[in-house]
Amino acid sequence: MVRRKITGAVDALAPRTDHKCERAVDPYDVPDDNAAIKKRRRTANVDLNAQSPIINDDEVENDENVPQPELEPTPRKRRGRPPKAAPTVTNGQATTHSAQRQRTVQAVTPIKSNGVDTPSRRSIADRSARKKSARALIERVMGDAVSDDELEDRDIAREIYESSEEEQEEEDDEEQEQEEEQEPATPSNRGRPGRKPRARARKRSPTPPRDLPPHEQYFYQNKPGLTKTSSNTLSSLKLLTHEEYFSLLPKLKDSHAADVDFLHSLHAESFPQWAFEMSQGFTLCLYGYGSKRRLLHNFACYLNSNYPSPNHRIVIINGYVRTLTARDILTTLLSALSPNPDSTSDLTPTISALLSQLSSTPLTLTLLINSVDSPSLRKSALQFLFCTLACHHSHKIRLALAADTPDFFFLWDASARAQLNLAFHDATTFAPRAPCEIDVVDEVHELLGRKARRVGGKEGVIFVLRSLPENARSLFRLLVGEVLVAMEDESKNGEEAAVEYRMVYQKAVEEFICSSEMAFRTLLKEFHDHQIIASHKDAIGTELLSLPFRKEELESILEELTA
Amino acid sequence: MAQVHSSTVPFEEDDHRAAFIFSSGEDDRQLPTAASRPAKKRKLAGAGKKAASQPQLQQPAFGSDSTFIPLFNGAESPEAVNLRKELFEASWPVLETRIQHVLREANRSTLDEVTAFLQQAAQEKTEKITAGFIITGPNIVSQDLLFEQLSERLYTEIRARVVRLRASEVSNLKAALKKIIRDATANESEDDDGSVVVPSTVSKALFYEAGVRTMDVDPKKGRKYLDYDLDVLSWSDRIQFDVLFGVATSVELFQARLPRSTARLLYGAQFDVVQANSVLESVVKTAVAGSRATLRIGPSLLRSLVDRQQEQVAGIQLFVSSVKYAYMCHFYANPLSVLLAKQLDRKLLQPEHLRAVRMLESFKAKVEVAIDARQMNHAQAMIEDDDYLIAQILEQQQKCEDYLKQLLRTLHLISSTGLSTVSFTELYMTALSKGIDLEQADEMIRPAEVVRRMNADEFLNFIQKLLHATETGSPELELQGWASEAEEFVDAVTELRGEVEGLMERSKHNGTTLRSQYSAQSKVLRTTVVAQKVQLSQDTAALTEEDKAYTKAIDTMTALLSQYLRCEPINNLFLHEIWVYDSKLPYREVFVPRPGAAFARGLSRPHDYLACACCSKVDGGLSSTLPTTCILYHLYLEAGALINVADLWSAYYGLVGNDDDGSMNREGLDERSALVCFYRGLAELRMMGLVKQSRKRADHIAKLKWL
């Protein structure tokens, strides 16, 4: 008895260790297939056995008493159950408590010594919450007189209890999920959503409130514990490949095609107005859902046909092209101004050259920019370029922008907006995006984390290389150079350009990039990890290396690397 | 529609090109197509006119000028269209020049100070770097003009090369140096007529403008530049450097970021810039209220423009653009704007114009008033007789001018004599919306109170101001003096002045000060003890004869003022729709867009845009007929912060798919087709930034946006 008192004190003082121990032999515990947990439980049991056989007795008793509710088929009946259990309660309660408390003290040691794979704090809390709620239910039944203020607690207790029951039914599904969750050394806090808030939320509002303003919705949906989702995965679904996607796509009929065309024609009616606004020095900015590529193209047609002038040039910039650079834009603009442009390598002089050339010619330029908020145009240097063009004094450049995201507004600070002098128009087109605008399959797979897509284009490669040591960069430069040479040669026979592994290794050694094949392999491994290189064997077994980029991309990468 | 079809073909080949010069190889084919476009609805129409266009085959160069399209469903005569265009081109540029002038004037004192400081610093020849700090306040954006003027000024006055560095332009030291060298040398070759300039005579002023947004970063950069300058100090015997900083916050904050060693090397001075509010005030006076403004900006539009200036730190340029846009809207989309022409040719007016006039609210109101007043002939003629109506319209032009004159005079008198403490803009907006009637209790202007509180000297001063304002008018408002027109008023006021002067003489002679019944000192608090109780009573101190006469003079004055200073609300005028533009809608759509709301609406209620038959029933709900992305968006809304793609897919497929039994929903998609749609929708959601990959659980995506 003395011992029990002490354990009681310990229990009160250190509830967390208490939970930890309970975790190991919790009778309500989900039978866990997880190897780690099993192992831990086993050790705990062994320790318990070694220390005191009495506890084993308690455990047995405990196991007999408490799992009974699990036999009940539905939670509904369970709700009616407690009175039935009343007669046995005194006994049951006493044993449960003693069992728990005794176990507490003795079980502390093994867990601590074992403490490598601590179960997630939350799951411990959940289990203990479940346990406590079970205890509370039993206590309530035992002592019939319940004060009013306990009522709410009781409800909560029951809910927790029941929700855990439900989960046991889903158990099989969860097993896999739990495996995933428990594996990391430090389990994330949200890995296992708390059951308590969820249960409450479920009772009070079965569906989330509908009419909340967006910010409230945000807080509502980000409440801890509300991120509960089912554990279904797409494993049963065969994901689409590019080939399948493009073979199915033409067969699909868009039932709204006519409506989309109609909407387009409505927007097209605004062309004269837009032209007028642009002529008055405003920069058009079209936003809204749907692709605006066709709209801008037709706008260009309109401008071309209604204001035909030898001194007017329209330049279209497709922001969705991932490889778009400032130089592309500037060289195009320069070539629009004069037939044989002399482009310099530096960015800024070209702007001033452009502007000075513009002041000296009678030409006017109209820039139509698709997807102005696409990743390739989001760089401040490019936006700055547009601002500079827009606020050029002779007002010979007019801009029309089309934005695709709801956040395009943040592209510009106040100063940029003042320079652009924007006039916004809601041009929701509902037009589907063309394959050139969006790589559907890659986007989705990337979203699902199914296929780590190779780092996107030139920027990605540069980014990766920046994080690698100098000799890796030199090696990649070497590789790019060799592949480009190979491309020149092989463009005639139409094969994919690849270089021989041996040859590259030799050159790398010659250039003191690496001294051993081991080091060479290590460097290549790094490239493989980022998927900026591919290797395969040809018919006679020669190992070949290739780079998964287009020729232009490779050229610009090489430029960047040698700069 | 014709256009839509014709253009799907050619642009496919330009798909993957990043930037290219547009050339439609089929100009000849496109032109007739465009010319035969169907009638169209104008979104812009300020007065709610529906109009359409039949683009004519006049072909001005885009950019130099642009065509207006004929309104009245294309029935508007080309002359009328041209007139509208001419009116716009005549009215706005004038105003724009005026505004530019005002803006430049506003910076004058700052410019003078800075120039003087630099000149003086140049003479002193200190070892330190001369540094000017221009405190622009948060609206550093709108100070482009100031810096521009400064460089012009410095070049002309002290032959300084000015290189302007902006935080956003030069991200590192190298870029900064490049820009400095380039700009400085570029100027040289341009400006110096080939003569070689001895470097010691060239002084370069570096502008460093610290934007408010990047304030934490900028001072550090500023430090870099200063470090650079320290290096350049070795050259300072040959090149003199001055640095000017644009500071959005305060010099103290800026200094806190500099190392002491750097700060010690600076020889600085601080300059303030005219604050945005006062600039706005002068722009409003000039461009909106001034008599040169052909079009009145209505009170509610003006209110939202002004509020926006104050709530968001928007540059004055935005205000100017907004006013310009109002002009554009009015002349572009309101066919009745031709009536604003000074010499209106009667032949120009088409039956449509008159019909449109008869649709106006103010026309209806006028006719109703006439009927109430039993002027049946007048009312009937207005409705039926076109000539009569035209005569009325022409007559109204003069009335409007008179109204405007009266309004501006009233406002000028009130604001220049200190009758009201609120700003002119505020006063102007109130006058337009509610009119001015001094007898009505008004929060803003209580002339009676102001005048009564004056002592005799102030009163005379006030009269002086009144007379002065009447005589000279206001150059800002382009208001001529009107003393000759308001003889009665001037006489009455002058008479009052003589009277009060006489009274002052007399009371001085008597050794008392002149006071009125209303002045505070005249009230005396008396305590009387009656039957052991204290009674308080207020007594009018005995007033002398002069005092009484003065009181009377004050009363006369207030009566005079309230009789003379009055105007009606602008909406009471007949045909106010023609010369007042007060539609907030285009302004809001064009300048204060709500892209989030537009996206949310498009995605959640596609029917609003598509007007398709299939989705009309669901009314914002979920239905299998919605476009894929919309369905996914609905499901997205229902989901929590973390979305299980497997569940999303099964929910989607459950909605659009055909049943496996084949019995139900025969129209549904088979699994692979549905998956293609699903992919597209998901990819679009991602492209719009609504979702991102979640690493927390397999096949889960995280919600990013709550539109």
mmCIF file with all atom_site columns, C-alpha atoms in Angstrom, chain A residues 421-503:
data_model
loop_
_atom_site.group_PDB
_atom_site.id
_atom_site.type_symbol
_atom_site.label_atom_id
_atom_site.label_alt_id
_atom_site.label_comp_id
_atom_site.label_asym_id
_atom_site.label_entity_id
_atom_site.label_seq_id
_atom_site.pdbx_PDB_ins_code
_atom_site.Cartn_x
_atom_site.Cartn_y
_atom_site.Cartn_z
_atom_site.occupancy
_atom_site.B_iso_or_equiv
_atom_site.pdbx_formal_charge
_atom_site.auth_seq_id
_atom_site.auth_comp_id
_atom_site.auth_asym_id
_atom_site.auth_atom_id
_atom_site.pdbx_PDB_model_num
ATOM 1  C CA . ASN A 1 421 ? 0.251   52.930 -64.957 1.00 0.00 ? 421 ASN A CA 1
ATOM 2  C CA . LEU A 1 422 ? -1.895  49.850 -64.968 1.00 0.00 ? 422 LEU A CA 1
ATOM 3  C CA . ALA A 1 423 ? -5.476  49.560 -66.064 1.00 0.00 ? 423 ALA A CA 1
ATOM 4  C CA . PHE A 1 424 ? -6.917  46.251 -64.951 1.00 0.00 ? 424 PHE A CA 1
ATOM 5  C CA . HIS A 1 425 ? -9.576  44.291 -66.721 1.00 0.00 ? 425 HIS A CA 1
ATOM 6  C CA . ASP A 1 426 ? -11.278 41.138 -65.663 1.00 0.00 ? 426 ASP A CA 1
ATOM 7  C CA . ALA A 1 427 ? -10.735 38.849 -68.620 1.00 0.00 ? 427 ALA A CA 1
ATOM 8  C CA . THR A 1 428 ? -11.905 35.546 -67.292 1.00 0.00 ? 428 THR A CA 1
ATOM 9  C CA . THR A 1 429 ? -11.861 33.383 -70.376 1.00 0.00 ? 429 THR A CA 1
ATOM 10 C CA . PHE A 1 430 ? -12.307 29.814 -69.110 1.00 0.00 ? 430 PHE A CA 1
ATOM 11 C CA . ALA A 1 431 ? -10.211 28.848 -72.071 1.00 0.00 ? 431 ALA A CA 1
ATOM 12 C CA . PRO A 1 432 ? -8.277  25.658 -71.457 1.00 0.00 ? 432 PRO A CA 1
ATOM 13 C CA . ARG A 1 433 ? -4.551  25.995 -71.349 1.00 0.00 ? 433 ARG A CA 1
ATOM 14 C CA . ALA A 1 434 ? -2.683  24.720 -74.328 1.00 0.00 ? 434 ALA A CA 1
ATOM 15 C CA . PRO A 1 435 ? -0.023  22.053 -73.852 1.00 0.00 ? 435 PRO A CA 1
ATOM 16 C CA . CYS A 1 436 ? 2.639   24.688 -74.426 1.00 0.00 ? 436 CYS A CA 1
ATOM 17 C CA . GLU A 1 437 ? 1.372   26.688 -71.507 1.00 0.00 ? 437 GLU A CA 1
ATOM 18 C CA . ILE A 1 438 ? 1.187   23.954 -68.969 1.00 0.00 ? 438 ILE A CA 1
ATOM 19 C CA . ASP A 1 439 ? 2.731   20.519 -68.812 1.00 0.00 ? 439 ASP A CA 1
ATOM 20 C CA . VAL A 1 440 ? -0.214  18.836 -67.179 1.00 0.00 ? 440 VAL A CA 1
ATOM 21 C CA . VAL A 1 441 ? 1.237   15.415 -66.497 1.00 0.00 ? 441 VAL A CA 1
ATOM 22 C CA . ASP A 1 442 ? 4.494   16.700 -65.088 1.00 0.00 ? 442 ASP A CA 1
ATOM 23 C CA . GLU A 1 443 ? 2.724   19.295 -62.985 1.00 0.00 ? 443 GLU A CA 1
ATOM 24 C CA . VAL A 1 444 ? 0.441   16.718 -61.409 1.00 0.00 ? 444 VAL A CA 1
ATOM 25 C CA . HIS A 1 445 ? 3.156   14.177 -60.825 1.00 0.00 ? 445 HIS A CA 1
ATOM 26 C CA . GLU A 1 446 ? 5.305   16.765 -59.251 1.00 0.00 ? 446 GLU A CA 1
ATOM 27 C CA . LEU A 1 447 ? 2.378   17.760 -57.083 1.00 0.00 ? 447 LEU A CA 1
ATOM 28 C CA . LEU A 1 448 ? 1.965   14.166 -55.989 1.00 0.00 ? 448 LEU A CA 1
ATOM 29 C CA . GLY A 1 449 ? 5.641   13.794 -55.408 1.00 0.00 ? 449 GLY A CA 1
ATOM 30 C CA . ARG A 1 450 ? 5.554   10.794 -57.679 1.00 0.00 ? 450 ARG A CA 1
ATOM 31 C CA . LYS A 1 451 ? 8.267   11.773 -59.984 1.00 0.00 ? 451 LYS A CA 1
ATOM 32 C CA . ALA A 1 452 ? 10.954  14.117 -58.930 1.00 0.00 ? 452 ALA A CA 1
ATOM 33 C CA . ARG A 1 453 ? 11.002  15.989 -62.129 1.00 0.00 ? 453 ARG A CA 1
ATOM 34 C CA . ARG A 1 454 ? 14.398  17.021 -63.272 1.00 0.00 ? 454 ARG A CA 1
ATOM 35 C CA . VAL A 1 455 ? 15.219  20.412 -61.934 1.00 0.00 ? 455 VAL A CA 1
ATOM 36 C CA . GLY A 1 456 ? 13.469  22.872 -64.129 1.00 0.00 ? 456 GLY A CA 1
ATOM 37 C CA . GLY A 1 457 ? 15.528  24.047 -67.035 1.00 0.00 ? 457 GLY A CA 1
ATOM 38 C CA . LYS A 1 458 ? 18.530  26.251 -66.923 1.00 0.00 ? 458 LYS A CA 1
ATOM 39 C CA . GLU A 1 459 ? 17.684  27.976 -63.653 1.00 0.00 ? 459 GLU A CA 1
ATOM 40 C CA . GLY A 1 460 ? 17.407  24.683 -61.829 1.00 0.00 ? 460 GLY A CA 1
ATOM 41 C CA . VAL A 1 461 ? 20.726  23.445 -63.110 1.00 0.00 ? 461 VAL A CA 1
ATOM 42 C CA . ILE A 1 462 ? 22.485  26.631 -62.181 1.00 0.00 ? 462 ILE A CA 1
ATOM 43 C CA . PHE A 1 463 ? 20.886  26.460 -58.780 1.00 0.00 ? 463 PHE A CA 1
ATOM 44 C CA . VAL A 1 464 ? 21.995  22.899 -58.237 1.00 0.00 ? 464 VAL A CA 1
ATOM 45 C CA . LEU A 1 465 ? 25.489  23.536 -59.459 1.00 0.00 ? 465 LEU A CA 1
ATOM 46 C CA . ARG A 1 466 ? 25.864  26.513 -57.224 1.00 0.00 ? 466 ARG A CA 1
ATOM 47 C CA . SER A 1 467 ? 25.496  24.237 -54.249 1.00 0.00 ? 467 SER A CA 1
ATOM 48 C CA . LEU A 1 468 ? 28.113  21.831 -55.532 1.00 0.00 ? 468 LEU A CA 1
ATOM 49 C CA . PRO A 1 469 ? 31.898  22.146 -55.231 1.00 0.00 ? 469 PRO A CA 1
ATOM 50 C CA . GLU A 1 470 ? 33.970  23.806 -57.874 1.00 0.00 ? 470 GLU A CA 1
ATOM 51 C CA . ASN A 1 471 ? 35.152  20.608 -59.529 1.00 0.00 ? 471 ASN A CA 1
ATOM 52 C CA . ALA A 1 472 ? 31.570  19.427 -59.959 1.00 0.00 ? 472 ALA A CA 1
ATOM 53 C CA . ARG A 1 473 ? 30.849  22.618 -61.801 1.00 0.00 ? 473 ARG A CA 1
ATOM 54 C CA . SER A 1 474 ? 33.898  22.155 -63.971 1.00 0.00 ? 474 SER A CA 1
ATOM 55 C CA . LEU A 1 475 ? 32.843  18.626 -64.735 1.00 0.00 ? 475 LEU A CA 1
ATOM 56 C CA . PHE A 1 476 ? 29.397  19.690 -65.726 1.00 0.00 ? 476 PHE A CA 1
ATOM 57 C CA . ARG A 1 477 ? 30.805  22.404 -67.923 1.00 0.00 ? 477 ARG A CA 1
ATOM 58 C CA . LEU A 1 478 ? 32.972  19.808 -69.581 1.00 0.00 ? 478 LEU A CA 1
ATOM 59 C CA . LEU A 1 479 ? 29.989  17.541 -70.046 1.00 0.00 ? 479 LEU A CA 1
ATOM 60 C CA . VAL A 1 480 ? 27.830  20.245 -71.531 1.00 0.00 ? 480 VAL A CA 1
ATOM 61 C CA . GLY A 1 481 ? 30.578  21.163 -73.944 1.00 0.00 ? 481 GLY A CA 1
ATOM 62 C CA . GLU A 1 482 ? 31.039  17.574 -75.036 1.00 0.00 ? 482 GLU A CA 1
ATOM 63 C CA . VAL A 1 483 ? 27.348  16.953 -75.428 1.00 0.00 ? 483 VAL A CA 1
ATOM 64 C CA . LEU A 1 484 ? 26.976  20.073 -77.502 1.00 0.00 ? 484 LEU A CA 1
ATOM 65 C CA . VAL A 1 485 ? 29.751  18.915 -79.763 1.00 0.00 ? 485 VAL A CA 1
ATOM 66 C CA . ALA A 1 486 ? 28.069  15.543 -80.014 1.00 0.00 ? 486 ALA A CA 1
ATOM 67 C CA . MET A 1 487 ? 24.809  17.264 -80.855 1.00 0.00 ? 487 MET A CA 1
ATOM 68 C CA . GLU A 1 488 ? 26.452  19.084 -83.727 1.00 0.00 ? 488 GLU A CA 1
ATOM 69 C CA . ASP A 1 489 ? 27.700  15.800 -85.096 1.00 0.00 ? 489 ASP A CA 1
ATOM 70 C CA . GLU A 1 490 ? 24.648  13.752 -84.529 1.00 0.00 ? 490 GLU A CA 1
ATOM 71 C CA . SER A 1 491 ? 22.074  16.223 -85.657 1.00 0.00 ? 491 SER A CA 1
ATOM 72 C CA . LYS A 1 492 ? 22.454  14.664 -89.067 1.00 0.00 ? 492 LYS A CA 1
ATOM 73 C CA . ASN A 1 493 ? 21.573  11.149 -88.106 1.00 0.00 ? 493 ASN A CA 1
ATOM 74 C CA . GLY A 1 494 ? 18.905  12.258 -85.701 1.00 0.00 ? 494 GLY A CA 1
ATOM 75 C CA . GLU A 1 495 ? 19.957  10.283 -82.656 1.00 0.00 ? 495 GLU A CA 1
ATOM 76 C CA . GLU A 1 496 ? 19.978  11.591 -79.171 1.00 0.00 ? 496 GLU A CA 1
ATOM 77 C CA . ALA A 1 497 ? 23.298  13.128 -78.379 1.00 0.00 ? 497 ALA A CA 1
ATOM 78 C CA . ALA A 1 498 ? 25.321  11.222 -75.842 1.00 0.00 ? 498 ALA A CA 1
ATOM 79 C CA . VAL A 1 499 ? 28.953  11.021 -74.943 1.00 0.00 ? 499 VAL A CA 1
ATOM 80 C CA . GLU A 1 500 ? 31.029  8.083  -73.956 1.00 0.00 ? 500 GLU A CA 1
ATOM 81 C CA . TYR A 1 501 ? 31.623  7.657  -70.265 1.00 0.00 ? 501 TYR A CA 1
ATOM 82 C CA . ARG A 1 502 ? 35.258  6.706  -70.724 1.00 0.00 ? 502 ARG A CA 1
ATOM 83 C CA . MET A 1 503 ? 35.975  9.657  -72.874 1.00 0.00 ? 503 MET A CA 1
#
